[in-house]
Tab-separated table of C-alpha atoms in Angstrom:
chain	number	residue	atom	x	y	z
A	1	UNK	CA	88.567	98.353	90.704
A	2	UNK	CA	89.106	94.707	89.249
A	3	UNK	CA	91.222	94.143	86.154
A	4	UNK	CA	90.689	91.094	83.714
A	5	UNK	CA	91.831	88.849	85.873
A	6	UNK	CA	90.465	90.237	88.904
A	7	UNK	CA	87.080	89.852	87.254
A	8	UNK	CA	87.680	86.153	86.163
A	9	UNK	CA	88.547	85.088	89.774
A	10	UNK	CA	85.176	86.370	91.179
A	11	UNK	CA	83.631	85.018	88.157
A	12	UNK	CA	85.332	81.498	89.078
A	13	UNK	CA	84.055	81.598	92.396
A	14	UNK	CA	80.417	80.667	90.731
A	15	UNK	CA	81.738	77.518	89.555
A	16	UNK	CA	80.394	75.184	91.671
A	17	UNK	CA	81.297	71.172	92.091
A	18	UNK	CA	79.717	68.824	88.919
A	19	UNK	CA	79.409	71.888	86.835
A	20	UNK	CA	80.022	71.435	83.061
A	21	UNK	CA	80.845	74.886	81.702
A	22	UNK	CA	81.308	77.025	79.002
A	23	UNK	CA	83.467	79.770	78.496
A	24	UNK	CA	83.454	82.751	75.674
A	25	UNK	CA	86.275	84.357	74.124
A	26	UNK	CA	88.439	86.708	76.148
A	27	UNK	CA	88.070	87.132	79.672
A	28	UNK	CA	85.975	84.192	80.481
A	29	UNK	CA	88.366	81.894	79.340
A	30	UNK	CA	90.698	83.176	81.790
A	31	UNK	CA	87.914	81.771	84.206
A	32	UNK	CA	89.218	78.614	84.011
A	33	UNK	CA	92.536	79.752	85.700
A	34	UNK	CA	90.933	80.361	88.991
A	35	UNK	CA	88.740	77.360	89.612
A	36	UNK	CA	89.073	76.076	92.942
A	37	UNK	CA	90.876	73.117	92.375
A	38	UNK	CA	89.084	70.891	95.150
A	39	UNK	CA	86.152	70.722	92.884
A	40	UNK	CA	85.610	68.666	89.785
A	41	UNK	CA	84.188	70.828	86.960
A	42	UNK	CA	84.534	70.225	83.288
A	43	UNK	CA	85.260	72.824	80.814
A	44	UNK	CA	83.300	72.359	77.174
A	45	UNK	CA	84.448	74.215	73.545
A	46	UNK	CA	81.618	74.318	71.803
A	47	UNK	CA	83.931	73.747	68.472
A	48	UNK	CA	83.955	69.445	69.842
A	49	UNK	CA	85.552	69.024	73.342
A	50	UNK	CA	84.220	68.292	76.845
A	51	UNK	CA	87.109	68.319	79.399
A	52	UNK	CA	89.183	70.927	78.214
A	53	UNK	CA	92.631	71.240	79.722
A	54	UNK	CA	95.367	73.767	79.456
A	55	UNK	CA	97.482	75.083	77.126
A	56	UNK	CA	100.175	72.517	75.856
A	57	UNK	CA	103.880	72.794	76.845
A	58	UNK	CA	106.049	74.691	74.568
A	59	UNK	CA	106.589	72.069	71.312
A	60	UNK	CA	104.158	70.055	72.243
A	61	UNK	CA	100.434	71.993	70.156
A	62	UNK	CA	98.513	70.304	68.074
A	63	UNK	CA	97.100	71.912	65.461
A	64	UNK	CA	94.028	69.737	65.595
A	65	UNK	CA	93.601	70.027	68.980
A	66	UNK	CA	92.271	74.158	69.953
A	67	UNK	CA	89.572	75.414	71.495
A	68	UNK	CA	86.533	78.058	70.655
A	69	UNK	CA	88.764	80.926	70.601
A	70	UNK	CA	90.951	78.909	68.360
A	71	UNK	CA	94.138	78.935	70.760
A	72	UNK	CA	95.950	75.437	70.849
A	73	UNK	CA	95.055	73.557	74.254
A	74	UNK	CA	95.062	70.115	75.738
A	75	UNK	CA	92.517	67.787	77.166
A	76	UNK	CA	92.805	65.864	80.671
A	77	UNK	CA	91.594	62.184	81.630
A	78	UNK	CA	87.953	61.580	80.698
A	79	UNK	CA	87.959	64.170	77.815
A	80	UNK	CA	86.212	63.421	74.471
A	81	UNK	CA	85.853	65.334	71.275
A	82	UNK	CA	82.341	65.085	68.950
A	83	UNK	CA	81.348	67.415	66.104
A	84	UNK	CA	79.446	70.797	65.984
A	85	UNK	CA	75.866	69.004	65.974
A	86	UNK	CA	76.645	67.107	69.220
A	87	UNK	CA	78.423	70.131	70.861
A	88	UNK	CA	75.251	72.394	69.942
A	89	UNK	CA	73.096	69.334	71.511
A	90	UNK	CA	74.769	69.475	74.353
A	91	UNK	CA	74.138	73.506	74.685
A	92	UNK	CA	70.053	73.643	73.043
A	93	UNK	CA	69.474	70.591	75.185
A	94	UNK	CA	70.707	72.028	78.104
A	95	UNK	CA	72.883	70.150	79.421
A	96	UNK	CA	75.413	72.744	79.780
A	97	UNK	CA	74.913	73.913	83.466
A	98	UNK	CA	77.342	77.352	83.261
A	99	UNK	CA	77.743	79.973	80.714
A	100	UNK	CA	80.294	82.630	81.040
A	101	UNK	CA	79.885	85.100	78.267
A	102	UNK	CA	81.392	88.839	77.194
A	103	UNK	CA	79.220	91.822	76.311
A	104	UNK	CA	79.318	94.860	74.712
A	105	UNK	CA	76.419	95.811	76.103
A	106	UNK	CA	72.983	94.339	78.768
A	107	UNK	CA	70.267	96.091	79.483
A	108	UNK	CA	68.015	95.683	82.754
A	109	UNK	CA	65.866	93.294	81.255
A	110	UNK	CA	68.613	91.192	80.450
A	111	UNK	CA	68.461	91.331	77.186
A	112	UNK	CA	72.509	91.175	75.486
A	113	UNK	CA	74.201	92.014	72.582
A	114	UNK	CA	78.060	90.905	72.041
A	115	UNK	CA	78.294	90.582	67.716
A	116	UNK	CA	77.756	93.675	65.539
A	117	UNK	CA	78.424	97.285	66.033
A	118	UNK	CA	76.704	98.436	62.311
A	119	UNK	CA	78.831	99.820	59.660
A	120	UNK	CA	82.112	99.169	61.695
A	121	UNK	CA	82.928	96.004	63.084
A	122	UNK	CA	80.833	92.596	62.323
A	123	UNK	CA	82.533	89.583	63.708
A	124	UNK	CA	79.790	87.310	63.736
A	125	UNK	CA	78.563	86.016	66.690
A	126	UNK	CA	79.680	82.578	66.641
A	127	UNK	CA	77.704	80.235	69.381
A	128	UNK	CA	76.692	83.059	71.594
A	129	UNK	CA	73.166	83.292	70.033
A	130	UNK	CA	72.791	79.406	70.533
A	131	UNK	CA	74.252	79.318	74.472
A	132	UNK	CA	72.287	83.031	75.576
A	133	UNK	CA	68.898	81.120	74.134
A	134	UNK	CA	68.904	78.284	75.654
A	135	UNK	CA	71.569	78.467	78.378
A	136	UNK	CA	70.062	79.000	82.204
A	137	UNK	CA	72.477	80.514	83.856
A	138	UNK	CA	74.261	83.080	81.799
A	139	UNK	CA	77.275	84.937	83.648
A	140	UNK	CA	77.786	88.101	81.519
A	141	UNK	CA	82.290	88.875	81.962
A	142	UNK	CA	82.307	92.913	80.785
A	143	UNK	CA	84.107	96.360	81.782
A	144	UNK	CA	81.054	98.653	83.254
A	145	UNK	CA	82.100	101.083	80.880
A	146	UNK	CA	82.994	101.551	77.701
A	147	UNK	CA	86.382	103.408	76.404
A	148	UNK	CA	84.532	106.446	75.699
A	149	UNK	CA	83.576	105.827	79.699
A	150	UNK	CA	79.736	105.555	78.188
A	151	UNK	CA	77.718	102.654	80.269
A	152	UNK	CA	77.173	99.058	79.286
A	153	UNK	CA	74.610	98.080	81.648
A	154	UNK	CA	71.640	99.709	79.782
A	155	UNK	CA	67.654	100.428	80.133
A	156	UNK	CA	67.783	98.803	76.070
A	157	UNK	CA	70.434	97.971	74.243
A	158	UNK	CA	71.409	100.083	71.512
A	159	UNK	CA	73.344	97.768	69.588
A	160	UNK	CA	71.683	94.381	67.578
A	161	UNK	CA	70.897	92.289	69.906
A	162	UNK	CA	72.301	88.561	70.649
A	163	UNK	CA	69.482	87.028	72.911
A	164	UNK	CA	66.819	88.553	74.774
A	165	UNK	CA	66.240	88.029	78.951
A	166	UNK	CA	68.795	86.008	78.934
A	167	UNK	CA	71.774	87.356	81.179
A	168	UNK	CA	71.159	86.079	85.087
A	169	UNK	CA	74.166	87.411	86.340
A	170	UNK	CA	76.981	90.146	85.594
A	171	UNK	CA	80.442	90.721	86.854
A	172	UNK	CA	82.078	93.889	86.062
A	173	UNK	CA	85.213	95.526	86.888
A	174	UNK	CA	83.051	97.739	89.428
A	175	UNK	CA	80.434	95.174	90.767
A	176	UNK	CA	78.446	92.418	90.922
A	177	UNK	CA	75.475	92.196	89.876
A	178	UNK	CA	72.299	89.966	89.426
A	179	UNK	CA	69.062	90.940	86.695
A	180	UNK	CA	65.775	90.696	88.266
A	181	UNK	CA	62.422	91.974	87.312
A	182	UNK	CA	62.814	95.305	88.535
A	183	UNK	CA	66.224	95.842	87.400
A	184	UNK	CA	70.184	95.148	88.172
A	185	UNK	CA	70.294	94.949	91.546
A	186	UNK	CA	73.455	95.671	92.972
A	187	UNK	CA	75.196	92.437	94.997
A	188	UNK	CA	79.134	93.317	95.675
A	189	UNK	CA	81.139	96.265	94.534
A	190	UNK	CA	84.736	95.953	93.621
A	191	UNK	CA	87.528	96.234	96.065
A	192	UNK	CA	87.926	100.400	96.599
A	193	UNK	CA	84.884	101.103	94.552
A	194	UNK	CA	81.654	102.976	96.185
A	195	UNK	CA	78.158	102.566	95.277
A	196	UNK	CA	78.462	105.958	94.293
A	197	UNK	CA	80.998	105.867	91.676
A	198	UNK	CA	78.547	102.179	90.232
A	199	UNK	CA	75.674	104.499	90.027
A	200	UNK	CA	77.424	106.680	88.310
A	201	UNK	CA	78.456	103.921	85.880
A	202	UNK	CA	75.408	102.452	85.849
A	203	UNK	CA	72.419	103.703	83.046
A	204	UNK	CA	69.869	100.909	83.625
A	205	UNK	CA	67.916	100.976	86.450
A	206	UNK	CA	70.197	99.518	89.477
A	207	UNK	CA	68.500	98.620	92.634
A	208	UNK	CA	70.841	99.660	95.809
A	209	UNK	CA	69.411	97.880	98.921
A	210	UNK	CA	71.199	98.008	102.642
A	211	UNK	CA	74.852	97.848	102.621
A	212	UNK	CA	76.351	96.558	99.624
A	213	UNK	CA	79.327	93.952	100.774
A	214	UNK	CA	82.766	94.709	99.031
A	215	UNK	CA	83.758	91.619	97.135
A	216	UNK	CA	86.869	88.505	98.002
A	217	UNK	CA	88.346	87.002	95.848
B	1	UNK	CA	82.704	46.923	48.769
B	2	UNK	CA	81.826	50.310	47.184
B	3	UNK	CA	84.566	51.954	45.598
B	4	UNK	CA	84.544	56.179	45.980
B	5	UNK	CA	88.524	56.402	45.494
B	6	UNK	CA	89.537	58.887	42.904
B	7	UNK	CA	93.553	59.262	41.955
B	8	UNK	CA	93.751	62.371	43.194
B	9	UNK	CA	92.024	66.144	43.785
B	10	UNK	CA	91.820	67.300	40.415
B	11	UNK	CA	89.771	64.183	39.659
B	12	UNK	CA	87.625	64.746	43.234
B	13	UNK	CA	86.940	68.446	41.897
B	14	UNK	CA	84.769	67.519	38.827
B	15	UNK	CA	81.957	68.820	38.243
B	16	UNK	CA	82.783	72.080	40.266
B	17	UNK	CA	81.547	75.460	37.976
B	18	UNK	CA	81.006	78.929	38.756
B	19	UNK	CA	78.324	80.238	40.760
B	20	UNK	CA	77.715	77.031	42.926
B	21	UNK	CA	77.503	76.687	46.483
B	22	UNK	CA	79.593	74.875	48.612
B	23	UNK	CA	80.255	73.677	52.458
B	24	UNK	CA	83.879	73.294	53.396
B	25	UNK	CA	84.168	71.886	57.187
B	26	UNK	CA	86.382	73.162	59.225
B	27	UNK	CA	86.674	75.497	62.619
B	28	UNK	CA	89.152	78.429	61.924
B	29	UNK	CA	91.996	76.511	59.959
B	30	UNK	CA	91.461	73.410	62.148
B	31	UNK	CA	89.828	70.343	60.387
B	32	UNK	CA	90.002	72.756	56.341
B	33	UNK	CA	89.667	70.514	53.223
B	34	UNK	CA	93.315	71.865	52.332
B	35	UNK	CA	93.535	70.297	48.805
B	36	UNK	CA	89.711	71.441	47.723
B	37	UNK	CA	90.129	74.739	48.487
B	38	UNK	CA	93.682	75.384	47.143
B	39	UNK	CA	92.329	73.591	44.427
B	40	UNK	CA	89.428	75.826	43.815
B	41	UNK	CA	91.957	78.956	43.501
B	42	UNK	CA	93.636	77.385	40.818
B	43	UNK	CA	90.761	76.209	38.912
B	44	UNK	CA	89.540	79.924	39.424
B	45	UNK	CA	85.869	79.329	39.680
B	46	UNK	CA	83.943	82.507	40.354
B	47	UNK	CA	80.608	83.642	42.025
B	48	UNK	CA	80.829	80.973	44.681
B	49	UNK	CA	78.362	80.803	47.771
B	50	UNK	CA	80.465	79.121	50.525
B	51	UNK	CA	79.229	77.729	53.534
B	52	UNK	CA	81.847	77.220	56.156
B	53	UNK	CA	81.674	78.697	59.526
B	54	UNK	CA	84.987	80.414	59.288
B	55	UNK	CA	86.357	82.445	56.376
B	56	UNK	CA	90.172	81.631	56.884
B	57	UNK	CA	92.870	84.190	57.395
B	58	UNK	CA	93.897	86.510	55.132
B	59	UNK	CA	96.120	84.474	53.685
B	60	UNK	CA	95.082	80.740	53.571
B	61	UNK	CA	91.959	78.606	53.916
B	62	UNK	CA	88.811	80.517	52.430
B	63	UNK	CA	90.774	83.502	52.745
B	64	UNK	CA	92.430	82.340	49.441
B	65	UNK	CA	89.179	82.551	47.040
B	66	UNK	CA	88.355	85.928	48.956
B	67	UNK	CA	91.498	87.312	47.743
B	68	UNK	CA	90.836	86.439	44.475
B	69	UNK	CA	87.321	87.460	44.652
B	70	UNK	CA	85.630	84.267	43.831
B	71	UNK	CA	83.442	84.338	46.212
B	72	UNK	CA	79.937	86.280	46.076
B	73	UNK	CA	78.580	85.289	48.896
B	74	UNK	CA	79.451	83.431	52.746
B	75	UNK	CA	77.244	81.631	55.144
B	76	UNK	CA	79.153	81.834	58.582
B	77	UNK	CA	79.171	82.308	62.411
B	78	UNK	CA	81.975	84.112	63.047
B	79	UNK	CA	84.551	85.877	60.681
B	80	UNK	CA	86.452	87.874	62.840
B	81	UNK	CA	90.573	86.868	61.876
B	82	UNK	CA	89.975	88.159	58.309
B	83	UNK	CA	90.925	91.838	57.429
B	84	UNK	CA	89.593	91.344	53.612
B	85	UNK	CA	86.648	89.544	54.287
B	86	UNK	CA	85.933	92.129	56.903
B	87	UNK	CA	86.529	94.887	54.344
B	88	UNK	CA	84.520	93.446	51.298
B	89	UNK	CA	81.667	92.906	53.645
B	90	UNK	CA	81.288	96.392	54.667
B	91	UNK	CA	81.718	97.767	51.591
B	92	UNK	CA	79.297	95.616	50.076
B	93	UNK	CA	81.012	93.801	47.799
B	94	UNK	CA	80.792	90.674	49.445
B	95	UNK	CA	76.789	89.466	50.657
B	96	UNK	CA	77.189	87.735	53.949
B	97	UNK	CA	75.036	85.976	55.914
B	98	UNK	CA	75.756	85.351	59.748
B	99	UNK	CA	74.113	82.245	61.189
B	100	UNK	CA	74.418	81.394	64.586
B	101	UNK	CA	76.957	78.443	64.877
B	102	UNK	CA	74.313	76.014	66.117
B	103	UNK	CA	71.634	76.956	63.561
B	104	UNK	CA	75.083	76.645	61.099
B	105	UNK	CA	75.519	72.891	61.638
B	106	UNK	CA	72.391	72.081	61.947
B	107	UNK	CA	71.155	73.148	58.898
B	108	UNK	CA	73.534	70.929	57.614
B	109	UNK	CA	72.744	68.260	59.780
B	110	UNK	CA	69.377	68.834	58.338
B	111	UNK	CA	70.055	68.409	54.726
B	112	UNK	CA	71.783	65.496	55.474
B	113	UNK	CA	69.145	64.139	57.038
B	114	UNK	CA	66.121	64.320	55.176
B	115	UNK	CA	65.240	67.343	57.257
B	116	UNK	CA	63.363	70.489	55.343
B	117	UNK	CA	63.488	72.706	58.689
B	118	UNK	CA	63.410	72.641	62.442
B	119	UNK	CA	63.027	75.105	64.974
B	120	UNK	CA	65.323	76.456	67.275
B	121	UNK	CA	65.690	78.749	70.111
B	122	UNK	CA	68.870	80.629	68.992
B	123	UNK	CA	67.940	84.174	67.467
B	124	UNK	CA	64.793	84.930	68.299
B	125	UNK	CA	64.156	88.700	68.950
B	126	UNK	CA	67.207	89.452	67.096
B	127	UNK	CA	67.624	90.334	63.212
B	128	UNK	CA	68.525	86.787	62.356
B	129	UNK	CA	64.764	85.614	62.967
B	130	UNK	CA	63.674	88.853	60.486
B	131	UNK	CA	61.340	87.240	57.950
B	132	UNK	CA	61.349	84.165	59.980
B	133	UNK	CA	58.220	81.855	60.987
B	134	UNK	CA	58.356	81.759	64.729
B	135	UNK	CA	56.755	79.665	67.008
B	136	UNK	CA	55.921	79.086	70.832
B	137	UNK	CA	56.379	75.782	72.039
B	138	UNK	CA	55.986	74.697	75.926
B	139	UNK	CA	55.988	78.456	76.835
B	140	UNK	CA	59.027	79.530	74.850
B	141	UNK	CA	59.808	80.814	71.453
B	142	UNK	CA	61.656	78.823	68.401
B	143	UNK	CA	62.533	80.618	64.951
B	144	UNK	CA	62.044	78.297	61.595
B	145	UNK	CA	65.618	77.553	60.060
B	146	UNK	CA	66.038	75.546	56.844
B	147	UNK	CA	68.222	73.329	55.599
B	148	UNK	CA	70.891	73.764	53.276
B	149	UNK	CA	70.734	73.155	49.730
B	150	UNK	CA	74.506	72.566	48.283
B	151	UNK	CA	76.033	71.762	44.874
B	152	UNK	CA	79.260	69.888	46.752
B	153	UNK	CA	80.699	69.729	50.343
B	154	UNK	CA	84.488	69.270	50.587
B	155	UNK	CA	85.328	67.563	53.901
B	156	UNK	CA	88.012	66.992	55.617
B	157	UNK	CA	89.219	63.661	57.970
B	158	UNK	CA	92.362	61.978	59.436
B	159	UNK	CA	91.498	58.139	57.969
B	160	UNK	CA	89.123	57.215	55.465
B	161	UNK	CA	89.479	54.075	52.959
B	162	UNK	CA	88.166	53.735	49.290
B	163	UNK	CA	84.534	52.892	50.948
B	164	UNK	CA	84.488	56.557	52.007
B	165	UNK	CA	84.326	55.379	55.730
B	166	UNK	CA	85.888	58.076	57.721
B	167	UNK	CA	87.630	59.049	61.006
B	168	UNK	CA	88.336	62.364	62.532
B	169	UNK	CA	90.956	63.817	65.236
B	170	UNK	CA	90.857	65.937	67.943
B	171	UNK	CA	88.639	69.093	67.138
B	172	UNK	CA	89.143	68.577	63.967
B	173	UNK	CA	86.060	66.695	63.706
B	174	UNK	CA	83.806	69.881	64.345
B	175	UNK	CA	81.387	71.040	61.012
B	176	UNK	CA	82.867	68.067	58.968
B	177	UNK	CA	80.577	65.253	59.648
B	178	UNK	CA	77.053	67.468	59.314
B	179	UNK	CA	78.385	68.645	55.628
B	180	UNK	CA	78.671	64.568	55.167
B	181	UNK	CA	76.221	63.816	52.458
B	182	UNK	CA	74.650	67.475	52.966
B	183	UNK	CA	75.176	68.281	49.626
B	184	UNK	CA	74.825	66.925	46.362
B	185	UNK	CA	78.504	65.702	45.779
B	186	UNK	CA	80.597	65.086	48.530
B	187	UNK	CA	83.973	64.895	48.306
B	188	UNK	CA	86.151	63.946	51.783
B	189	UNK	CA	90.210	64.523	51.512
B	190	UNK	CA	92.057	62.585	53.880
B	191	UNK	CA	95.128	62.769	56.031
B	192	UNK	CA	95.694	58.467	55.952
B	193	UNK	CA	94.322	56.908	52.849
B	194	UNK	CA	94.633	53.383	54.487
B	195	UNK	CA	93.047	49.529	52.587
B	196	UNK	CA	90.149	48.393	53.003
B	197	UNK	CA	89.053	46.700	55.828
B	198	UNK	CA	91.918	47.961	58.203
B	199	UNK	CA	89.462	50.541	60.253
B	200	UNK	CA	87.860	48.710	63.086
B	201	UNK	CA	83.894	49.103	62.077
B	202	UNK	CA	83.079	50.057	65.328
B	203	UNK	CA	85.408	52.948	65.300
B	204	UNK	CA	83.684	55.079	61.835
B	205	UNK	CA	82.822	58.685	62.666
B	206	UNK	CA	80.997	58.382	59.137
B	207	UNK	CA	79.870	55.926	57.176
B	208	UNK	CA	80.959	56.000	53.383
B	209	UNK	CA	77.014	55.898	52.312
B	210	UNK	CA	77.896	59.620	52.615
B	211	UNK	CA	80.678	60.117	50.782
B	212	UNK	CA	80.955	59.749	46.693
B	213	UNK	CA	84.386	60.215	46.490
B	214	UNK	CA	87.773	59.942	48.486
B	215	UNK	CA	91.258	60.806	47.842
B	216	UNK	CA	94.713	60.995	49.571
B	217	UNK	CA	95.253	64.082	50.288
B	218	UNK	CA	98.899	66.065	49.954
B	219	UNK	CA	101.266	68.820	51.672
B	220	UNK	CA	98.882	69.678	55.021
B	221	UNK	CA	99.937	72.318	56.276
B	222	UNK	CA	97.512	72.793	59.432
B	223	UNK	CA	98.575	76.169	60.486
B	224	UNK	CA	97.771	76.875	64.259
B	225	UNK	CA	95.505	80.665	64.359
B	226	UNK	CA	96.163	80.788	67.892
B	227	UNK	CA	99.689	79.281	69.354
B	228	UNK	CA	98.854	79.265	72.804
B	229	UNK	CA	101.538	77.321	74.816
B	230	UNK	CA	102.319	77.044	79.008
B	231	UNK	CA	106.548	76.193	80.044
B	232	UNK	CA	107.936	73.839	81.630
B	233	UNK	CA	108.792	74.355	85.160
């Protein structure tokens, strides 16, 4: 089974050379960690920056200088800032060529929903209605289960919804996994995991074909 | 040479009564009109409508006037550092209305531009588009948005002169240029107050047509949400 981590470096391994990328709050942004580093690739905020760097040395943050998730970073050579309109340009126009996303919940269809659980938590859901809708390829970051051990990957979401067919792709700490017409059909499992025990995990309809490869990382 | 210079933010906050609506720029606390909103607590208007994609923290930026309860209603993306807001929202004493960041700015955008309403992508098939004219273009569906309508928006910027030309840093450029002439009033604090003619022309994020008044502003504090920092090896 993968952890965090574990989930962001299979997650980084879809980053290909040229790609300019976005990544959500939380375990996607630990994507960027685990980039190969032979490749260029630049990292976008959608709150105004396009070559996003790491965090800053100790004494050295900028308050005006942060990223989506509002943690202070720093930007490397060729970076530039712009304001919300250009950054949402940049994502509607689709110029954007990677999304990596968290989810509370995606069903088979692809449909995802990530902002509101009703009458107990609203956060808002920020620029994840603008990237799911008009992003191509969505990579959907997310624990198979929930913590009451209830499944994620769903025949219909249950919760409000953020986009509908969006989600291309979903890595999980059990599998990988890609949405197709017919379902999520199952690509890797996780190091130690059987198809069995995603299955298990799994609600939606999940479409098991030959041997299913254990993932690298 | 247009002069929008006003002595100072009690001046820039005329005109400001209960039960308008407002934009305040900003992204989290990065890029807040400081001295308009702390401002606005002490002048204790009530029944605002405040458009700003963040609602502060619980204490500082917009989580001020929530505090205080002078707000009735907030037009945001995301409002998820704020225990208060969180609670008033859910127990209805505070209406809130959750716009997807992109549809956000550019609805500001839009009323700065002469725009009534566009169509965008984000939303559609989820409750946002409820109640909303949607459309198919090229194959794919687009929900009607419309544009803002504001009273004043309180901006933020690193340089600006008494022209009301202005120049932002870093990210905290973000939803401050769109609120730019969005509203009816708009009223830009800046870090640099610097004479005229010293910013290179070619250099203006905005253009002071936008502005109607500027003033020094005082005491930033910028607090950091987020103090996310790497050591030195």
């Amino acid at each position: 089974m993968l952890d965090k981590t574990g989930i962001a470096k299979r997650i980084a391994k879809e980053v290909k050379d040229g790609y300019y990328v976005n990544l959500g709050i939380g375990i996607p942004t630990l994507v960027a960690n685990y980039v190969r580093d032979d490749i260029e690739v630049e990292f976008q905020s959608e709150n105004g920056v396009l070559g996003m760097g790491p965090f800053p040395f100790e004494g050295e943050e900028d308050a005006d200088l942060i990223n989506a998730g509002k943690q202070t970073i720093t930007t490397l050579p060729g970076a530039s800032f712009f304001d919300s309109s250009m950054s949402f340009a940049m994502i509607r126009g689709k110029h954007v060529d990677l999304t990596i996303l968290g989810a509370m919940e995606v069903s088979e269809e692809g449909d995802i929903a990530n902002w509101k659980i009703p009458g107990k938590m609203v956060k808002g859901m920020g620029g994840a209605m603008d990237l799911v809708a008009s992003a191509e390829n969505i990579i959907v970051a997310m624990m198979h289960t929930n913590k009451a051990g209830e499944s994620k990957l769903l025949k219909k979401c249950s919760l409000p919804l953020t986009g509908v067919g969006c989600v291309k792709k979903i890595v999980t700490n059990l599998a990988v996994l890609e949405i197709t017409k017919d379902g999520f059909k199952l690509l890797e499992r996780a190091p130690g995991i059987s198809v069995e025990e995603i299955i298990k995990a799994t609600e939606g309809k999940l479409i098991v074909e030959g041997d299913i490869p254990e993932m690298t990382l | 040479m247009i002069n929008k210079k006003v002595a100072n933010v009690t001046e820039a906050m005329q005109g400001v009564k209960d039960d308008m609506t407002l934009m305040l720029g900003g992204f989290g606390l990065c890029g807040i009109p400081e001295n308009a909103i702390n401002n606005l607590v002490q002048m204790n208007v009530k029944g605002l409508t405040c458009i700003s994609n963040n609602a502060g923290v619980d204490d500082f930026g917009l989580g001020l006037l929530l505090h205080k309860r002078q707000i009735k209603k907030m037009i945001s993306s995301y409002v998820g550092e704020n225990d208060e807001f969180e609670r008033q929202m859910l127990s209805g004493e505070l209406d809130v209305e959750l716009v997807p960041q992109g549809t956000l700015v550019e609805r500001c955008r839009a009323a700065q531009s002469g725009f009534p309403a566009f169509f965008t992508p984000a939303g559609y098939g989820t409750e946002v588009a409820e109640g909303k004219e949607v459309r198919e273009f090229n194959g794919k569906m687009y929900v009607l948005e419309k544009a803002f309508e504001a009273d004043f928006a309180f901006v933020k910027a690193w340089k600006g002169d008494a022209a009301g030309n202005l120049i932002f840093k870093g990210t905290a450029r973000n939803f401050n240029p769109a609120m730019c002439g969005a509203a009816k009033i708009t009223v830009a604090e800046v870090e640099e107050l610097v004479p005229v003619g010293s910013l290179d022309p070619n250099q203006i994020h905005i253009p002071g047509i936008f502005i109607q008044r500027i003033f020094q502003g005082k005491d930033y504090e910028k607090r950091i949400e987020q103090l996310t920092v790497r050591k030195k090896l």
